[in-house]
């Protein structure tokens, strides 16, 4: 990868992390979980409409790009997403919204207290839905249908309690919950999101 393209990819990944984290802030700030789940969708909406680079939106295309270059791109995107979520997550501590940080810490305790197998399975479910949302936006031509997929799939994975690795990065920053256990949990969720993301492409007719 050329350095210019690599830097551009990293910038787009940081932007995606920021947008997903903003969706996380909105979710934390909503007393009604259903409203919060729908409003969280603004993060993915920004990613797909602005051409940002999000790991869970890109990993589903790994079967069609199974080469070291694309794998390297995914690693750069994960790093950029991490930085983006950190900007918002750490920045939240500097605002009057510290109560949201406490709420995030409670969420993080549930996640880190879960079994790794559970996190993996929940990550797979989220990966499937993220692929459906992103690929639907790319494939459909009707504007309403393109957006509908985003604003349906995101609330579904949230309300189902599934795990989104990039959103979880934000929650761990906001909840000051990073530790060795956290790193392991995020790594497992990243793998789960990846498995879920490639599942439908691998199983669709013609493969």
GROMACS .gro file of C-alpha atoms in nm:
model
  207
    1UNK     CA    1   0.000   0.000   0.000
    2UNK     CA    2   0.126   0.345  -0.087
    3UNK     CA    3   0.180   0.570   0.212
    4UNK     CA    4  -0.066   0.832   0.084
    5UNK     CA    5  -0.343   0.576   0.042
    6UNK     CA    6  -0.261   0.426   0.380
    7UNK     CA    7  -0.285   0.765   0.548
    8UNK     CA    8  -0.613   0.841   0.373
    9UNK     CA    9  -0.753   0.505   0.485
   10UNK     CA   10  -0.644   0.573   0.842
   11UNK     CA   11  -0.809   0.917   0.837
   12UNK     CA   12  -1.132   0.770   0.708
   13UNK     CA   13  -1.114   0.502   0.976
   14UNK     CA   14  -1.066   0.761   1.251
   15UNK     CA   15  -1.369   0.949   1.116
   16UNK     CA   16  -1.574   0.630   1.122
   17UNK     CA   17  -1.471   0.561   1.481
   18UNK     CA   18  -1.575   0.913   1.579
   19UNK     CA   19  -1.917   0.873   1.416
   20UNK     CA   20  -1.985   0.535   1.573
   21UNK     CA   21  -1.881   0.679   1.910
   22UNK     CA   22  -2.121   0.970   1.867
   23UNK     CA   23  -2.393   0.714   1.808
   24UNK     CA   24  -2.282   0.552   2.133
   25UNK     CA   25  -2.309   0.883   2.319
   26UNK     CA   26  -2.665   0.924   2.194
   27UNK     CA   27  -2.751   0.570   2.300
   28UNK     CA   28  -2.612   0.629   2.649
   29UNK     CA   29  -2.807   0.952   2.678
   30UNK     CA   30  -3.145   0.800   2.593
   31UNK     CA   31  -3.361   0.671   2.877
   32UNK     CA   32  -3.568   0.479   2.624
   33UNK     CA   33  -3.353   0.199   2.484
   34UNK     CA   34  -3.567   0.168   2.170
   35UNK     CA   35  -3.522   0.534   2.083
   36UNK     CA   36  -3.153   0.508   2.167
   37UNK     CA   37  -3.109   0.204   1.942
   38UNK     CA   38  -3.264   0.385   1.646
   39UNK     CA   39  -3.065   0.704   1.703
   40UNK     CA   40  -2.741   0.503   1.730
   41UNK     CA   41  -2.794   0.432   1.359
   42UNK     CA   42  -2.675   0.786   1.281
   43UNK     CA   43  -2.320   0.656   1.322
   44UNK     CA   44  -2.347   0.394   1.047
   45UNK     CA   45  -2.553   0.634   0.835
   46UNK     CA   46  -2.263   0.880   0.840
   47UNK     CA   47  -2.015   0.604   0.759
   48UNK     CA   48  -2.195   0.473   0.451
   49UNK     CA   49  -2.300   0.811   0.312
   50UNK     CA   50  -1.960   0.975   0.359
   51UNK     CA   51  -1.735   0.692   0.246
   52UNK     CA   52  -1.569   0.636   0.581
   53UNK     CA   53  -1.380   0.319   0.669
   54UNK     CA   54  -1.538   0.099   0.935
   55UNK     CA   55  -1.404  -0.247   1.015
   56UNK     CA   56  -1.748  -0.406   1.048
   57UNK     CA   57  -1.849  -0.252   0.717
   58UNK     CA   58  -1.540  -0.375   0.532
   59UNK     CA   59  -1.469  -0.721   0.671
   60UNK     CA   60  -1.764  -0.875   0.484
   61UNK     CA   61  -1.579  -0.815   0.158
   62UNK     CA   62  -1.279  -1.021   0.267
   63UNK     CA   63  -1.389  -1.330   0.069
   64UNK     CA   64  -1.371  -1.124  -0.251
   65UNK     CA   65  -1.040  -0.966  -0.149
   66UNK     CA   66  -0.861  -1.245   0.032
   67UNK     CA   67  -0.506  -1.117   0.002
   68UNK     CA   68  -0.241  -0.971   0.235
   69UNK     CA   69  -0.308  -0.617   0.112
   70UNK     CA   70  -0.675  -0.623   0.210
   71UNK     CA   71  -0.599  -0.787   0.545
   72UNK     CA   72  -0.344  -0.512   0.605
   73UNK     CA   73  -0.609  -0.253   0.520
   74UNK     CA   74  -0.844  -0.408   0.775
   75UNK     CA   75  -0.577  -0.384   1.044
   76UNK     CA   76  -0.520  -0.016   0.961
   77UNK     CA   77  -0.894   0.043   0.979
   78UNK     CA   78  -0.921  -0.124   1.320
   79UNK     CA   79  -0.640   0.100   1.446
   80UNK     CA   80  -0.809   0.410   1.305
   81UNK     CA   81  -1.147   0.310   1.447
   82UNK     CA   82  -0.981   0.265   1.786
   83UNK     CA   83  -0.833   0.614   1.773
   84UNK     CA   84  -1.165   0.766   1.666
   85UNK     CA   85  -1.361   0.602   1.944
   86UNK     CA   86  -1.092   0.706   2.191
   87UNK     CA   87  -1.122   1.071   2.090
   88UNK     CA   88  -1.492   1.075   2.176
   89UNK     CA   89  -1.479   0.832   2.467
   90UNK     CA   90  -1.199   1.014   2.648
   91UNK     CA   91  -1.339   1.352   2.549
   92UNK     CA   92  -1.668   1.265   2.715
   93UNK     CA   93  -1.490   1.271   3.051
   94UNK     CA   94  -1.411   1.639   2.996
   95UNK     CA   95  -1.776   1.740   2.961
   96UNK     CA   96  -2.073   1.781   3.195
   97UNK     CA   97  -2.199   1.443   3.067
   98UNK     CA   98  -1.994   1.238   3.313
   99UNK     CA   99  -2.308   1.053   3.416
  100UNK     CA  100  -2.293   0.888   3.075
  101UNK     CA  101  -1.943   0.764   3.159
  102UNK     CA  102  -2.083   0.596   3.469
  103UNK     CA  103  -2.353   0.434   3.259
  104UNK     CA  104  -2.088   0.315   3.013
  105UNK     CA  105  -1.887   0.166   3.300
  106UNK     CA  106  -2.190  -0.040   3.403
  107UNK     CA  107  -2.226  -0.169   3.047
  108UNK     CA  108  -1.857  -0.253   3.033
  109UNK     CA  109  -1.879  -0.457   3.354
  110UNK     CA  110  -2.146  -0.675   3.191
  111UNK     CA  111  -1.935  -0.722   2.879
  112UNK     CA  112  -1.611  -0.808   3.057
  113UNK     CA  113  -1.798  -1.037   3.295
  114UNK     CA  114  -1.939  -1.238   3.006
  115UNK     CA  115  -1.778  -1.554   2.873
  116UNK     CA  116  -1.557  -1.530   2.566
  117UNK     CA  117  -1.775  -1.783   2.384
  118UNK     CA  118  -2.081  -1.567   2.448
  119UNK     CA  119  -1.900  -1.257   2.320
  120UNK     CA  120  -1.790  -1.447   2.010
  121UNK     CA  121  -2.143  -1.564   1.927
  122UNK     CA  122  -2.292  -1.220   1.991
  123UNK     CA  123  -2.017  -1.070   1.776
  124UNK     CA  124  -2.104  -1.308   1.492
  125UNK     CA  125  -2.468  -1.200   1.504
  126UNK     CA  126  -2.372  -0.835   1.488
  127UNK     CA  127  -2.134  -0.901   1.199
  128UNK     CA  128  -2.414  -1.060   0.997
  129UNK     CA  129  -2.643  -0.762   1.048
  130UNK     CA  130  -2.370  -0.510   0.972
  131UNK     CA  131  -2.294  -0.684   0.642
  132UNK     CA  132  -2.663  -0.683   0.551
  133UNK     CA  133  -2.688  -0.310   0.628
  134UNK     CA  134  -2.373  -0.203   0.445
  135UNK     CA  135  -2.409  -0.432   0.145
  136UNK     CA  136  -2.775  -0.338   0.114
  137UNK     CA  137  -2.677   0.028   0.102
  138UNK     CA  138  -2.427  -0.051  -0.173
  139UNK     CA  139  -2.653  -0.274  -0.381
  140UNK     CA  140  -2.997  -0.116  -0.361
  141UNK     CA  141  -3.075   0.172  -0.594
  142UNK     CA  142  -3.387   0.305  -0.425
  143UNK     CA  143  -3.280   0.574  -0.171
  144UNK     CA  144  -3.544   0.474   0.085
  145UNK     CA  145  -3.448   0.107   0.071
  146UNK     CA  146  -3.079   0.191   0.104
  147UNK     CA  147  -3.139   0.389   0.423
  148UNK     CA  148  -3.401   0.154   0.562
  149UNK     CA  149  -3.148  -0.127   0.586
  150UNK     CA  150  -2.920   0.087   0.801
  151UNK     CA  151  -3.198   0.205   1.031
  152UNK     CA  152  -3.333  -0.149   1.075
  153UNK     CA  153  -3.020  -0.360   1.116
  154UNK     CA  154  -2.850  -0.137   1.372
  155UNK     CA  155  -3.141  -0.125   1.620
  156UNK     CA  156  -3.189  -0.500   1.576
  157UNK     CA  157  -2.834  -0.588   1.681
  158UNK     CA  158  -2.847  -0.342   1.973
  159UNK     CA  159  -3.183  -0.457   2.107
  160UNK     CA  160  -3.075  -0.820   2.063
  161UNK     CA  161  -2.776  -0.753   2.287
  162UNK     CA  162  -2.520  -0.832   2.018
  163UNK     CA  163  -2.163  -0.703   2.031
  164UNK     CA  164  -2.016  -0.445   1.793
  165UNK     CA  165  -1.639  -0.430   1.840
  166UNK     CA  166  -1.598  -0.063   1.744
  167UNK     CA  167  -1.891   0.056   1.954
  168UNK     CA  168  -1.750  -0.146   2.243
  169UNK     CA  169  -1.416   0.032   2.206
  170UNK     CA  170  -1.601   0.359   2.268
  171UNK     CA  171  -1.783   0.221   2.572
  172UNK     CA  172  -1.456   0.099   2.721
  173UNK     CA  173  -1.298   0.442   2.673
  174UNK     CA  174  -1.602   0.621   2.813
  175UNK     CA  175  -1.626   0.380   3.104
  176UNK     CA  176  -1.250   0.388   3.180
  177UNK     CA  177  -1.261   0.012   3.158
  178UNK     CA  178  -0.955  -0.080   2.953
  179UNK     CA  179  -0.754  -0.371   3.095
  180UNK     CA  180  -0.597  -0.694   2.973
  181UNK     CA  181  -0.938  -0.859   3.005
  182UNK     CA  182  -1.092  -0.580   2.799
  183UNK     CA  183  -0.835  -0.620   2.522
  184UNK     CA  184  -0.906  -0.992   2.506
  185UNK     CA  185  -1.282  -0.930   2.496
  186UNK     CA  186  -1.249  -0.676   2.214
  187UNK     CA  187  -1.022  -0.912   2.019
  188UNK     CA  188  -1.278  -1.192   2.049
  189UNK     CA  189  -1.560  -0.959   1.939
  190UNK     CA  190  -1.351  -0.842   1.642
  191UNK     CA  191  -1.309  -1.205   1.538
  192UNK     CA  192  -1.682  -1.265   1.588
  193UNK     CA  193  -1.775  -0.962   1.380
  194UNK     CA  194  -1.539  -1.089   1.111
  195UNK     CA  195  -1.691  -1.437   1.106
  196UNK     CA  196  -2.042  -1.293   1.090
  197UNK     CA  197  -1.942  -1.045   0.824
  198UNK     CA  198  -1.810  -1.309   0.583
  199UNK     CA  199  -2.077  -1.569   0.655
  200UNK     CA  200  -2.342  -1.451   0.409
  201UNK     CA  201  -2.092  -1.376   0.126
  202UNK     CA  202  -1.950  -1.726   0.165
  203UNK     CA  203  -2.291  -1.893   0.170
  204UNK     CA  204  -2.464  -1.699  -0.105
  205UNK     CA  205  -2.537  -1.881  -0.434
  206UNK     CA  206  -2.246  -1.898  -0.673
  207UNK     CA  207  -1.984  -1.931  -0.402
   0.00000   0.00000   0.00000
